[in-house]
């Protein structure tokens, strides 16, 4: 069966520091991968998606970036965090008819 | 993707059936109805989806009206663990070569009362 992992589970970072969040999927090959963000009290916002290694599409211009170095690995990064980057970051995978399955999330607090 | 309308909150007694409505009057012929839920501090969980026929799985049943302009998610025997925000999403399936994110609205906060 397929599983999706995210780490870290929680993170507290100072403004201006770098960020790296990792997502890995097991039990499937060539999945579509997604990064979403959920700010406090708000809905999910799609940030990036990828249909294959090295292929990244950005939905929202911002100081975040994403990379897919391996088929089942998706990384979300920032060189300098802003206060507004705080939120709950969710990775998801999908294939076929695009039912998407979400990971447990990373809660990021930027101070 | 078509827009959906859901009540902001609902209560249901434990052990009873929870019926969550969703309006999607602008749905087009190739759009599916998906339901997800999000328990506090967790990632969204896929529940069920359908095109025009009613669907049932181990978690829930999905009833779609004949004109497809609305649907109802049914949790047959609600438990306290079913307390969550339930999202109804309308989305076209894609065919090869691309991908698309899910658009989550505000959903319905379902509270199961003991």
Short mmCIF file of N, CA and C in Angstrom, two decimals, chain A residues 24-90:
data_model
loop_
_atom_site.label_atom_id
_atom_site.label_comp_id
_atom_site.label_asym_id
_atom_site.label_seq_id
_atom_site.Cartn_x
_atom_site.Cartn_y
_atom_site.Cartn_z
N UNK A 24 8.20 12.32 1.12
CA UNK A 24 8.51 11.12 0.34
C UNK A 24 7.28 10.22 0.28
N UNK A 25 7.16 9.53 -0.83
CA UNK A 25 6.04 8.63 -1.06
C UNK A 25 6.59 7.22 -1.27
N UNK A 26 5.90 6.24 -0.71
CA UNK A 26 6.28 4.84 -0.89
C UNK A 26 5.12 4.08 -1.52
N UNK A 27 5.47 3.05 -2.27
CA UNK A 27 4.45 2.15 -2.78
C UNK A 27 3.80 2.56 -4.09
N UNK A 28 4.37 3.56 -4.76
CA UNK A 28 3.85 3.95 -6.06
C UNK A 28 5.02 4.51 -6.87
N UNK A 29 4.86 4.55 -8.17
CA UNK A 29 5.92 5.11 -9.01
C UNK A 29 5.33 6.20 -9.90
N UNK A 30 6.18 7.18 -10.21
CA UNK A 30 5.80 8.31 -11.04
C UNK A 30 4.52 8.99 -10.59
N UNK A 31 4.41 9.29 -9.30
CA UNK A 31 3.20 9.99 -8.86
C UNK A 31 3.26 11.46 -9.21
N UNK A 32 2.11 12.11 -9.31
CA UNK A 32 2.06 13.56 -9.27
C UNK A 32 2.20 13.97 -7.81
N UNK A 33 2.98 14.99 -7.57
CA UNK A 33 3.22 15.43 -6.20
C UNK A 33 2.83 16.88 -6.05
N UNK A 34 2.35 17.25 -4.86
CA UNK A 34 1.79 18.58 -4.61
C UNK A 34 2.26 19.11 -3.26
N UNK A 35 2.48 20.42 -3.20
CA UNK A 35 2.65 21.12 -1.93
C UNK A 35 1.49 22.10 -1.77
N UNK A 36 0.83 22.04 -0.61
CA UNK A 36 -0.21 22.97 -0.24
C UNK A 36 0.20 23.67 1.06
N UNK A 37 -0.39 24.84 1.29
CA UNK A 37 -0.22 25.52 2.57
C UNK A 37 -1.60 25.89 3.11
N UNK A 38 -1.74 25.73 4.41
CA UNK A 38 -2.98 26.13 5.09
C UNK A 38 -2.59 27.12 6.18
N UNK A 39 -2.92 28.39 5.96
CA UNK A 39 -2.69 29.39 6.98
C UNK A 39 -3.77 29.27 8.05
N UNK A 40 -3.49 29.80 9.23
CA UNK A 40 -4.41 29.66 10.36
C UNK A 40 -5.81 30.14 10.00
N UNK A 41 -6.81 29.26 10.19
CA UNK A 41 -8.19 29.64 9.95
C UNK A 41 -8.58 29.79 8.49
N UNK A 42 -7.73 29.31 7.60
CA UNK A 42 -8.02 29.48 6.17
C UNK A 42 -7.98 28.14 5.45
N UNK A 43 -8.40 28.15 4.19
CA UNK A 43 -8.42 26.93 3.40
C UNK A 43 -7.06 26.58 2.86
N UNK A 44 -6.98 25.46 2.17
CA UNK A 44 -5.72 25.00 1.59
C UNK A 44 -5.43 25.77 0.30
N UNK A 45 -4.20 26.15 0.14
CA UNK A 45 -3.75 26.85 -1.06
C UNK A 45 -2.69 26.02 -1.75
N UNK A 46 -2.88 25.72 -3.02
CA UNK A 46 -1.89 24.96 -3.77
C UNK A 46 -0.68 25.86 -4.04
N UNK A 47 0.51 25.36 -3.72
CA UNK A 47 1.75 26.11 -3.94
C UNK A 47 2.49 25.61 -5.18
N UNK A 48 2.75 24.33 -5.23
CA UNK A 48 3.51 23.74 -6.33
C UNK A 48 2.95 22.36 -6.66
N UNK A 49 3.16 21.95 -7.92
CA UNK A 49 2.91 20.56 -8.24
C UNK A 49 3.95 20.09 -9.24
N UNK A 50 4.11 18.76 -9.29
CA UNK A 50 5.14 18.17 -10.14
C UNK A 50 4.61 16.89 -10.76
N UNK A 51 4.81 16.76 -12.07
CA UNK A 51 4.37 15.54 -12.77
C UNK A 51 5.54 14.60 -13.02
N UNK A 52 6.77 15.01 -12.67
CA UNK A 52 7.91 14.12 -12.86
C UNK A 52 9.17 14.75 -12.31
N UNK A 53 10.24 13.96 -12.31
CA UNK A 53 11.53 14.43 -11.78
C UNK A 53 11.93 15.72 -12.48
N UNK A 54 12.29 16.72 -11.71
CA UNK A 54 12.76 17.98 -12.25
C UNK A 54 11.69 18.87 -12.85
N UNK A 55 10.44 18.44 -12.83
CA UNK A 55 9.35 19.22 -13.41
C UNK A 55 8.51 19.83 -12.29
N UNK A 56 8.56 21.16 -12.18
CA UNK A 56 7.86 21.86 -11.12
C UNK A 56 7.00 22.96 -11.73
N UNK A 57 5.77 23.03 -11.28
CA UNK A 57 4.89 24.13 -11.68
C UNK A 57 4.50 24.90 -10.43
N UNK A 58 4.60 26.21 -10.53
CA UNK A 58 4.30 27.07 -9.39
C UNK A 58 2.95 27.72 -9.58
N UNK A 59 2.14 27.69 -8.54
CA UNK A 59 0.81 28.28 -8.61
C UNK A 59 0.76 29.69 -8.05
N UNK A 60 1.63 29.99 -7.11
CA UNK A 60 1.56 31.27 -6.43
C UNK A 60 2.97 31.86 -6.33
N UNK A 61 3.19 33.06 -6.86
CA UNK A 61 4.53 33.66 -6.75
C UNK A 61 4.84 34.03 -5.30
N UNK A 62 6.02 33.66 -4.82
CA UNK A 62 6.35 33.89 -3.42
C UNK A 62 7.83 33.57 -3.24
N UNK A 63 8.29 33.60 -2.01
CA UNK A 63 9.71 33.34 -1.77
C UNK A 63 9.97 31.87 -1.48
N UNK A 64 9.06 30.99 -1.86
CA UNK A 64 9.27 29.56 -1.70
C UNK A 64 9.63 28.94 -3.03
N UNK A 65 10.30 27.80 -2.99
CA UNK A 65 10.60 27.05 -4.20
C UNK A 65 10.44 25.57 -3.90
N UNK A 66 10.32 24.78 -4.95
CA UNK A 66 10.17 23.34 -4.78
C UNK A 66 11.11 22.63 -5.73
N UNK A 67 11.50 21.42 -5.33
CA UNK A 67 12.35 20.60 -6.19
C UNK A 67 11.93 19.16 -6.07
N UNK A 68 12.21 18.41 -7.12
CA UNK A 68 11.89 16.97 -7.12
C UNK A 68 13.14 16.24 -7.63
N UNK A 69 14.07 15.97 -6.73
CA UNK A 69 15.32 15.32 -7.14
C UNK A 69 15.17 13.84 -7.47
N UNK A 70 14.16 13.21 -6.91
CA UNK A 70 13.91 11.78 -7.17
C UNK A 70 12.42 11.58 -7.43
N UNK A 71 12.09 10.44 -7.99
CA UNK A 71 10.71 10.19 -8.41
C UNK A 71 9.71 10.36 -7.27
N UNK A 72 10.10 9.92 -6.06
CA UNK A 72 9.14 9.92 -4.97
C UNK A 72 9.56 10.86 -3.84
N UNK A 73 10.30 11.90 -4.19
CA UNK A 73 10.76 12.87 -3.20
C UNK A 73 10.43 14.27 -3.68
N UNK A 74 9.83 15.05 -2.80
CA UNK A 74 9.43 16.41 -3.14
C UNK A 74 9.88 17.31 -1.99
N UNK A 75 10.60 18.38 -2.31
CA UNK A 75 11.19 19.24 -1.29
C UNK A 75 10.68 20.66 -1.45
N UNK A 76 10.32 21.27 -0.36
CA UNK A 76 9.90 22.68 -0.34
C UNK A 76 10.97 23.48 0.38
N UNK A 77 11.40 24.57 -0.23
CA UNK A 77 12.53 25.33 0.31
C UNK A 77 12.26 26.82 0.31
N UNK A 78 13.04 27.50 1.15
CA UNK A 78 13.07 28.94 1.11
C UNK A 78 14.47 29.39 1.52
N UNK A 79 14.96 30.46 0.92
CA UNK A 79 16.27 30.99 1.32
C UNK A 79 16.14 31.89 2.54
N UNK A 80 15.02 32.63 2.61
CA UNK A 80 14.81 33.55 3.74
C UNK A 80 13.33 33.56 4.10
N UNK A 81 12.99 33.03 5.25
CA UNK A 81 11.60 32.95 5.66
C UNK A 81 11.04 34.31 6.07
N UNK A 82 9.75 34.48 5.80
CA UNK A 82 9.00 35.65 6.23
C UNK A 82 7.99 35.22 7.30
N UNK A 83 7.52 36.20 8.08
CA UNK A 83 6.50 35.87 9.07
C UNK A 83 5.27 35.23 8.41
N UNK A 84 4.94 35.72 7.22
CA UNK A 84 3.76 35.24 6.51
C UNK A 84 3.90 33.81 6.00
N UNK A 85 5.09 33.24 6.12
CA UNK A 85 5.27 31.85 5.70
C UNK A 85 4.78 30.86 6.75
N UNK A 86 4.43 31.33 7.92
CA UNK A 86 3.90 30.44 8.95
C UNK A 86 2.64 29.75 8.44
N UNK A 87 2.49 28.48 8.81
CA UNK A 87 1.30 27.75 8.39
C UNK A 87 1.52 26.26 8.47
N UNK A 88 0.53 25.55 7.96
CA UNK A 88 0.54 24.09 7.96
C UNK A 88 0.80 23.66 6.52
N UNK A 89 1.93 23.00 6.29
CA UNK A 89 2.34 22.63 4.95
C UNK A 89 2.02 21.16 4.70
N UNK A 90 1.31 20.93 3.64
CA UNK A 90 0.84 19.58 3.33
C UNK A 90 1.36 19.13 1.97
#
